[in-house]
Amino acid sequence: GIYRLIKVISISEEGDIFTEQGYHFLVNRDIVWLLKNAESISFSLVTIGEKLEEIVRKKFDQNQSMQAIILDAIGTVAVKMVGQWFNHYLEKEISKIGYKLSRYFEPGSGDWDLEEQQKVFTILRPKEIGVSLSDHFMMIPTKSLSWMRGVGHHLVHSYRHEFSCRYCLLDHCQYGKKR
């Protein structure tokens, strides 16, 4: 995994984020609300690599579909676990200098357009860990995740509120949260 912190110049109510290095991101208003008082943005990317995808393809080619599906599901869980571990690592590092982190936002999640992935790749340069971007802004290998988080001393909505319905961005939730 890799990450990089970039200082924020401004975040508009309309969803424009401008950074010190001249990057401009466009997010929805819910993200703006959750990034209130962010001094920097942390961009992160993790992957489990391409080996599992090669094995899954071979299993499908050998008509071993059930094994392929199970292995693919294991890969999905594995990349989520790597992402969680990386987030905990980042939280420890950031807290050492007295900062808090917001919840995370992934390109293509509905809160942030998938095309913004291209900017994340420009910032992180993840080829060094074997991740590239397709013409449709999908990561290769697919068992990879990227996200951003707000960083600041006085975040209004810190990561500890991550699982609170009060700060959730879902409009339709199985647990019946109403906006």
PDB file of C-alpha atoms in Angstrom:
ATOM      1  CA  GLY A   1       0.000   0.000   0.000  1.00  0.00           C
ATOM      2  CA  ILE A   2       0.939   3.626  -0.412  1.00  0.00           C
ATOM      3  CA  TYR A   3      -0.368   6.945   0.821  1.00  0.00           C
ATOM      4  CA  ARG A   4       0.341  10.624   0.480  1.00  0.00           C
ATOM      5  CA  LEU A   5      -0.821  13.675   2.412  1.00  0.00           C
ATOM      6  CA  ILE A   6      -1.655  16.814   0.464  1.00  0.00           C
ATOM      7  CA  LYS A   7      -2.427  20.171   2.105  1.00  0.00           C
ATOM      8  CA  VAL A   8      -5.859  21.659   1.446  1.00  0.00           C
ATOM      9  CA  ILE A   9      -6.139  25.245   0.227  1.00  0.00           C
ATOM     10  CA  SER A  10      -9.941  25.349   0.218  1.00  0.00           C
ATOM     11  CA  ILE A  11     -13.075  23.241   0.184  1.00  0.00           C
ATOM     12  CA  SER A  12     -16.172  24.936  -1.208  1.00  0.00           C
ATOM     13  CA  GLU A  13     -19.730  24.154  -0.178  1.00  0.00           C
ATOM     14  CA  GLU A  14     -20.366  23.089  -3.793  1.00  0.00           C
ATOM     15  CA  GLY A  15     -17.792  20.290  -3.517  1.00  0.00           C
ATOM     16  CA  ASP A  16     -14.629  21.761  -5.021  1.00  0.00           C
ATOM     17  CA  ILE A  17     -11.459  20.778  -3.178  1.00  0.00           C
ATOM     18  CA  PHE A  18      -8.295  22.695  -4.086  1.00  0.00           C
ATOM     19  CA  THR A  19      -4.905  21.537  -2.816  1.00  0.00           C
ATOM     20  CA  GLU A  20      -1.508  23.121  -2.382  1.00  0.00           C
ATOM     21  CA  GLN A  21      -0.039  21.104  -5.269  1.00  0.00           C
ATOM     22  CA  GLY A  22      -2.648  22.464  -7.691  1.00  0.00           C
ATOM     23  CA  TYR A  23      -5.005  19.480  -7.663  1.00  0.00           C
ATOM     24  CA  HIS A  24      -8.732  20.085  -7.971  1.00  0.00           C
ATOM     25  CA  PHE A  25     -11.242  17.446  -6.899  1.00  0.00           C
ATOM     26  CA  LEU A  26     -14.985  17.564  -7.236  1.00  0.00           C
ATOM     27  CA  VAL A  27     -17.008  15.700  -4.592  1.00  0.00           C
ATOM     28  CA  ASN A  28     -20.625  15.818  -3.459  1.00  0.00           C
ATOM     29  CA  ARG A  29     -21.911  18.015  -0.646  1.00  0.00           C
ATOM     30  CA  ASP A  30     -22.100  15.120   1.825  1.00  0.00           C
ATOM     31  CA  ILE A  31     -18.339  14.630   1.565  1.00  0.00           C
ATOM     32  CA  VAL A  32     -17.784  18.380   1.970  1.00  0.00           C
ATOM     33  CA  TRP A  33     -19.827  18.268   5.172  1.00  0.00           C
ATOM     34  CA  LEU A  34     -17.753  15.354   6.494  1.00  0.00           C
ATOM     35  CA  LEU A  35     -14.445  17.032   5.536  1.00  0.00           C
ATOM     36  CA  LYS A  36     -15.212  20.228   7.447  1.00  0.00           C
ATOM     37  CA  ASN A  37     -11.998  21.644   8.979  1.00  0.00           C
ATOM     38  CA  ALA A  38      -9.729  19.227   7.080  1.00  0.00           C
ATOM     39  CA  GLU A  39      -6.254  20.715   6.811  1.00  0.00           C
ATOM     40  CA  SER A  40      -4.960  17.993   4.493  1.00  0.00           C
ATOM     41  CA  ILE A  41      -6.269  15.083   2.491  1.00  0.00           C
ATOM     42  CA  SER A  42      -4.750  11.626   2.764  1.00  0.00           C
ATOM     43  CA  PHE A  43      -4.865   9.605  -0.465  1.00  0.00           C
ATOM     44  CA  SER A  44      -4.269   5.857  -0.074  1.00  0.00           C
ATOM     45  CA  LEU A  45      -4.153   2.747  -2.238  1.00  0.00           C
ATOM     46  CA  VAL A  46      -3.685  -0.929  -1.373  1.00  0.00           C
ATOM     47  CA  THR A  47      -3.583  -4.110  -3.437  1.00  0.00           C
ATOM     48  CA  ILE A  48      -3.144  -7.833  -2.930  1.00  0.00           C
ATOM     49  CA  GLY A  49      -1.472  -8.044  -6.322  1.00  0.00           C
ATOM     50  CA  GLU A  50      -2.317  -9.971  -9.469  1.00  0.00           C
ATOM     51  CA  LYS A  51      -1.417 -13.574  -8.534  1.00  0.00           C
ATOM     52  CA  LEU A  52      -4.868 -14.486  -7.206  1.00  0.00           C
ATOM     53  CA  GLU A  53      -6.563 -13.140 -10.342  1.00  0.00           C
ATOM     54  CA  GLU A  54      -4.306 -15.335 -12.478  1.00  0.00           C
ATOM     55  CA  ILE A  55      -5.273 -18.397 -10.419  1.00  0.00           C
ATOM     56  CA  VAL A  56      -8.988 -17.522 -10.644  1.00  0.00           C
ATOM     57  CA  ARG A  57      -8.744 -17.212 -14.454  1.00  0.00           C
ATOM     58  CA  LYS A  58      -7.028 -20.609 -14.682  1.00  0.00           C
ATOM     59  CA  LYS A  59      -9.708 -22.207 -12.505  1.00  0.00           C
ATOM     60  CA  PHE A  60     -12.436 -20.830 -14.785  1.00  0.00           C
ATOM     61  CA  ASP A  61     -10.502 -22.033 -17.867  1.00  0.00           C
ATOM     62  CA  GLN A  62     -10.299 -25.490 -16.283  1.00  0.00           C
ATOM     63  CA  ASN A  63     -14.091 -25.507 -15.652  1.00  0.00           C
ATOM     64  CA  GLN A  64     -13.524 -25.303 -11.903  1.00  0.00           C
ATOM     65  CA  SER A  65     -16.013 -22.492 -11.483  1.00  0.00           C
ATOM     66  CA  MET A  66     -16.862 -23.104  -7.838  1.00  0.00           C
ATOM     67  CA  GLN A  67     -13.193 -22.962  -6.812  1.00  0.00           C
ATOM     68  CA  ALA A  68     -12.731 -19.832  -8.920  1.00  0.00           C
ATOM     69  CA  ILE A  69     -15.711 -18.109  -7.297  1.00  0.00           C
ATOM     70  CA  ILE A  70     -14.552 -19.051  -3.789  1.00  0.00           C
ATOM     71  CA  LEU A  71     -11.009 -17.844  -4.465  1.00  0.00           C
ATOM     72  CA  ASP A  72     -12.331 -14.585  -5.911  1.00  0.00           C
ATOM     73  CA  ALA A  73     -14.458 -14.057  -2.784  1.00  0.00           C
ATOM     74  CA  ILE A  74     -11.412 -14.729  -0.601  1.00  0.00           C
ATOM     75  CA  GLY A  75      -9.529 -12.107  -2.611  1.00  0.00           C
ATOM     76  CA  THR A  76     -12.296  -9.576  -2.009  1.00  0.00           C
ATOM     77  CA  VAL A  77     -12.138 -10.200   1.731  1.00  0.00           C
ATOM     78  CA  ALA A  78      -8.331 -10.093   1.658  1.00  0.00           C
ATOM     79  CA  VAL A  79      -8.150  -6.677  -0.031  1.00  0.00           C
ATOM     80  CA  LYS A  80     -10.741  -5.308   2.417  1.00  0.00           C
ATOM     81  CA  MET A  81      -8.631  -6.626   5.320  1.00  0.00           C
ATOM     82  CA  VAL A  82      -5.472  -5.076   3.845  1.00  0.00           C
ATOM     83  CA  GLY A  83      -7.365  -1.793   3.506  1.00  0.00           C
ATOM     84  CA  GLN A  84      -8.509  -1.966   7.132  1.00  0.00           C
ATOM     85  CA  TRP A  85      -5.004  -2.754   8.329  1.00  0.00           C
ATOM     86  CA  PHE A  86      -3.617   0.127   6.247  1.00  0.00           C
ATOM     87  CA  ASN A  87      -6.231   2.518   7.655  1.00  0.00           C
ATOM     88  CA  HIS A  88      -5.292   1.505  11.221  1.00  0.00           C
ATOM     89  CA  TYR A  89      -1.614   2.026  10.382  1.00  0.00           C
ATOM     90  CA  LEU A  90      -2.401   5.465   8.954  1.00  0.00           C
ATOM     91  CA  GLU A  91      -4.475   6.367  12.027  1.00  0.00           C
ATOM     92  CA  LYS A  92      -1.537   5.528  14.310  1.00  0.00           C
ATOM     93  CA  GLU A  93       0.893   7.554  12.219  1.00  0.00           C
ATOM     94  CA  ILE A  94      -1.436  10.552  11.943  1.00  0.00           C
ATOM     95  CA  SER A  95      -2.339  10.515  15.648  1.00  0.00           C
ATOM     96  CA  LYS A  96       1.381  10.721  16.545  1.00  0.00           C
ATOM     97  CA  ILE A  97       1.368  14.271  15.198  1.00  0.00           C
ATOM     98  CA  GLY A  98      -1.942  15.158  16.869  1.00  0.00           C
ATOM     99  CA  TYR A  99      -4.271  14.900  13.892  1.00  0.00           C
ATOM    100  CA  LYS A 100      -7.609  13.166  13.459  1.00  0.00           C
ATOM    101  CA  LEU A 101      -8.893  11.399  10.344  1.00  0.00           C
ATOM    102  CA  SER A 102     -12.322  11.585   8.743  1.00  0.00           C
ATOM    103  CA  ARG A 103     -14.117   8.562   7.397  1.00  0.00           C
ATOM    104  CA  TYR A 104     -12.877   7.359   4.028  1.00  0.00           C
ATOM    105  CA  PHE A 105     -14.310   7.985   0.560  1.00  0.00           C
ATOM    106  CA  GLU A 106     -13.634   5.818  -2.479  1.00  0.00           C
ATOM    107  CA  PRO A 107     -13.756   7.013  -6.095  1.00  0.00           C
ATOM    108  CA  GLY A 108     -16.875   5.574  -7.721  1.00  0.00           C
ATOM    109  CA  SER A 109     -18.693   5.081  -4.417  1.00  0.00           C
ATOM    110  CA  GLY A 110     -21.567   7.379  -5.323  1.00  0.00           C
ATOM    111  CA  ASP A 111     -20.117  10.160  -3.184  1.00  0.00           C
ATOM    112  CA  TRP A 112     -17.197  10.729  -5.509  1.00  0.00           C
ATOM    113  CA  ASP A 113     -17.116  10.225  -9.286  1.00  0.00           C
ATOM    114  CA  LEU A 114     -15.028   7.307 -10.582  1.00  0.00           C
ATOM    115  CA  GLU A 115     -13.227   9.556 -13.092  1.00  0.00           C
ATOM    116  CA  GLU A 116     -11.552  11.258 -10.110  1.00  0.00           C
ATOM    117  CA  GLN A 117      -9.553   8.026  -9.784  1.00  0.00           C
ATOM    118  CA  GLN A 118      -7.235   9.376 -12.475  1.00  0.00           C
ATOM    119  CA  LYS A 119      -6.222  12.267 -10.198  1.00  0.00           C
ATOM    120  CA  VAL A 120      -5.614   9.881  -7.291  1.00  0.00           C
ATOM    121  CA  PHE A 121      -3.278   7.893  -9.553  1.00  0.00           C
ATOM    122  CA  THR A 122      -1.430  11.065 -10.546  1.00  0.00           C
ATOM    123  CA  ILE A 123      -0.839  11.842  -6.870  1.00  0.00           C
ATOM    124  CA  LEU A 124       0.074   8.315  -5.718  1.00  0.00           C
ATOM    125  CA  ARG A 125       1.877   6.894  -8.784  1.00  0.00           C
ATOM    126  CA  PRO A 126       0.923   3.320  -7.792  1.00  0.00           C
ATOM    127  CA  LYS A 127       2.799   1.604 -10.643  1.00  0.00           C
ATOM    128  CA  GLU A 128       5.587   1.122  -8.096  1.00  0.00           C
ATOM    129  CA  ILE A 129       3.329  -1.346  -6.258  1.00  0.00           C
ATOM    130  CA  GLY A 130       2.029  -2.911  -9.471  1.00  0.00           C
ATOM    131  CA  VAL A 131      -1.311  -1.112  -9.874  1.00  0.00           C
ATOM    132  CA  SER A 132      -2.434   0.610 -13.058  1.00  0.00           C
ATOM    133  CA  LEU A 133      -5.626   2.209 -14.292  1.00  0.00           C
ATOM    134  CA  SER A 134      -7.774   1.086 -17.217  1.00  0.00           C
ATOM    135  CA  ASP A 135      -9.288   3.470 -19.781  1.00  0.00           C
ATOM    136  CA  HIS A 136     -12.526   3.199 -17.765  1.00  0.00           C
ATOM    137  CA  PHE A 137     -10.793   4.223 -14.499  1.00  0.00           C
ATOM    138  CA  MET A 138     -10.844   0.701 -13.034  1.00  0.00           C
ATOM    139  CA  MET A 139      -7.788  -0.511 -11.132  1.00  0.00           C
ATOM    140  CA  ILE A 140      -5.677  -3.383 -12.413  1.00  0.00           C
ATOM    141  CA  PRO A 141      -5.361  -5.727 -10.568  1.00  0.00           C
ATOM    142  CA  THR A 142      -8.996  -5.509  -9.527  1.00  0.00           C
ATOM    143  CA  LYS A 143      -8.264  -6.601  -5.960  1.00  0.00           C
ATOM    144  CA  SER A 144      -7.078  -3.076  -5.183  1.00  0.00           C
ATOM    145  CA  LEU A 145      -8.710  -0.220  -3.277  1.00  0.00           C
ATOM    146  CA  SER A 146      -8.138   3.529  -3.246  1.00  0.00           C
ATOM    147  CA  TRP A 147      -9.619   6.191  -1.017  1.00  0.00           C
ATOM    148  CA  MET A 148      -9.198   9.615   0.519  1.00  0.00           C
ATOM    149  CA  ARG A 149      -9.657  10.811   4.092  1.00  0.00           C
ATOM    150  CA  GLY A 150      -9.676  14.250   5.627  1.00  0.00           C
ATOM    151  CA  VAL A 151      -6.871  15.032   8.081  1.00  0.00           C
ATOM    152  CA  GLY A 152      -6.934  17.789  10.683  1.00  0.00           C
ATOM    153  CA  HIS A 153      -6.639  18.885  14.273  1.00  0.00           C
ATOM    154  CA  HIS A 154     -10.258  19.978  14.564  1.00  0.00           C
ATOM    155  CA  LEU A 155     -12.286  17.709  12.294  1.00  0.00           C
ATOM    156  CA  VAL A 156     -15.973  18.040  13.030  1.00  0.00           C
ATOM    157  CA  HIS A 157     -16.653  14.460  11.948  1.00  0.00           C
ATOM    158  CA  SER A 158     -13.721  12.274  12.896  1.00  0.00           C
ATOM    159  CA  TYR A 159     -13.265   8.594  12.121  1.00  0.00           C
ATOM    160  CA  ARG A 160     -14.688   7.545  15.451  1.00  0.00           C
ATOM    161  CA  HIS A 161     -18.099   8.576  14.103  1.00  0.00           C
ATOM    162  CA  GLU A 162     -17.594   6.327  11.054  1.00  0.00           C
ATOM    163  CA  PHE A 163     -20.311   3.866  11.973  1.00  0.00           C
ATOM    164  CA  SER A 164     -22.794   6.317  13.390  1.00  0.00           C
ATOM    165  CA  CYS A 165     -26.081   6.634  11.504  1.00  0.00           C
ATOM    166  CA  ARG A 166     -25.892  10.351  12.176  1.00  0.00           C
ATOM    167  CA  TYR A 167     -22.927  10.672   9.778  1.00  0.00           C
ATOM    168  CA  CYS A 168     -23.827   7.937   7.285  1.00  0.00           C
ATOM    169  CA  LEU A 169     -24.169   8.933   3.614  1.00  0.00           C
ATOM    170  CA  LEU A 170     -26.644   6.197   2.634  1.00  0.00           C
ATOM    171  CA  ASP A 171     -30.058   7.460   1.599  1.00  0.00           C
ATOM    172  CA  HIS A 172     -31.605   3.977   1.583  1.00  0.00           C
ATOM    173  CA  CYS A 173     -30.424   1.717   4.384  1.00  0.00           C
ATOM    174  CA  GLN A 174     -31.621  -1.698   5.505  1.00  0.00           C
ATOM    175  CA  TYR A 175     -31.554  -0.419   9.088  1.00  0.00           C
ATOM    176  CA  GLY A 176     -34.151   2.234   8.319  1.00  0.00           C
ATOM    177  CA  LYS A 177     -32.175   5.436   8.811  1.00  0.00           C
ATOM    178  CA  LYS A 178     -34.180   8.423   7.655  1.00  0.00           C
ATOM    179  CA  ARG A 179     -32.641  11.690   6.407  1.00  0.00           C
TER     180      ARG A 179
END
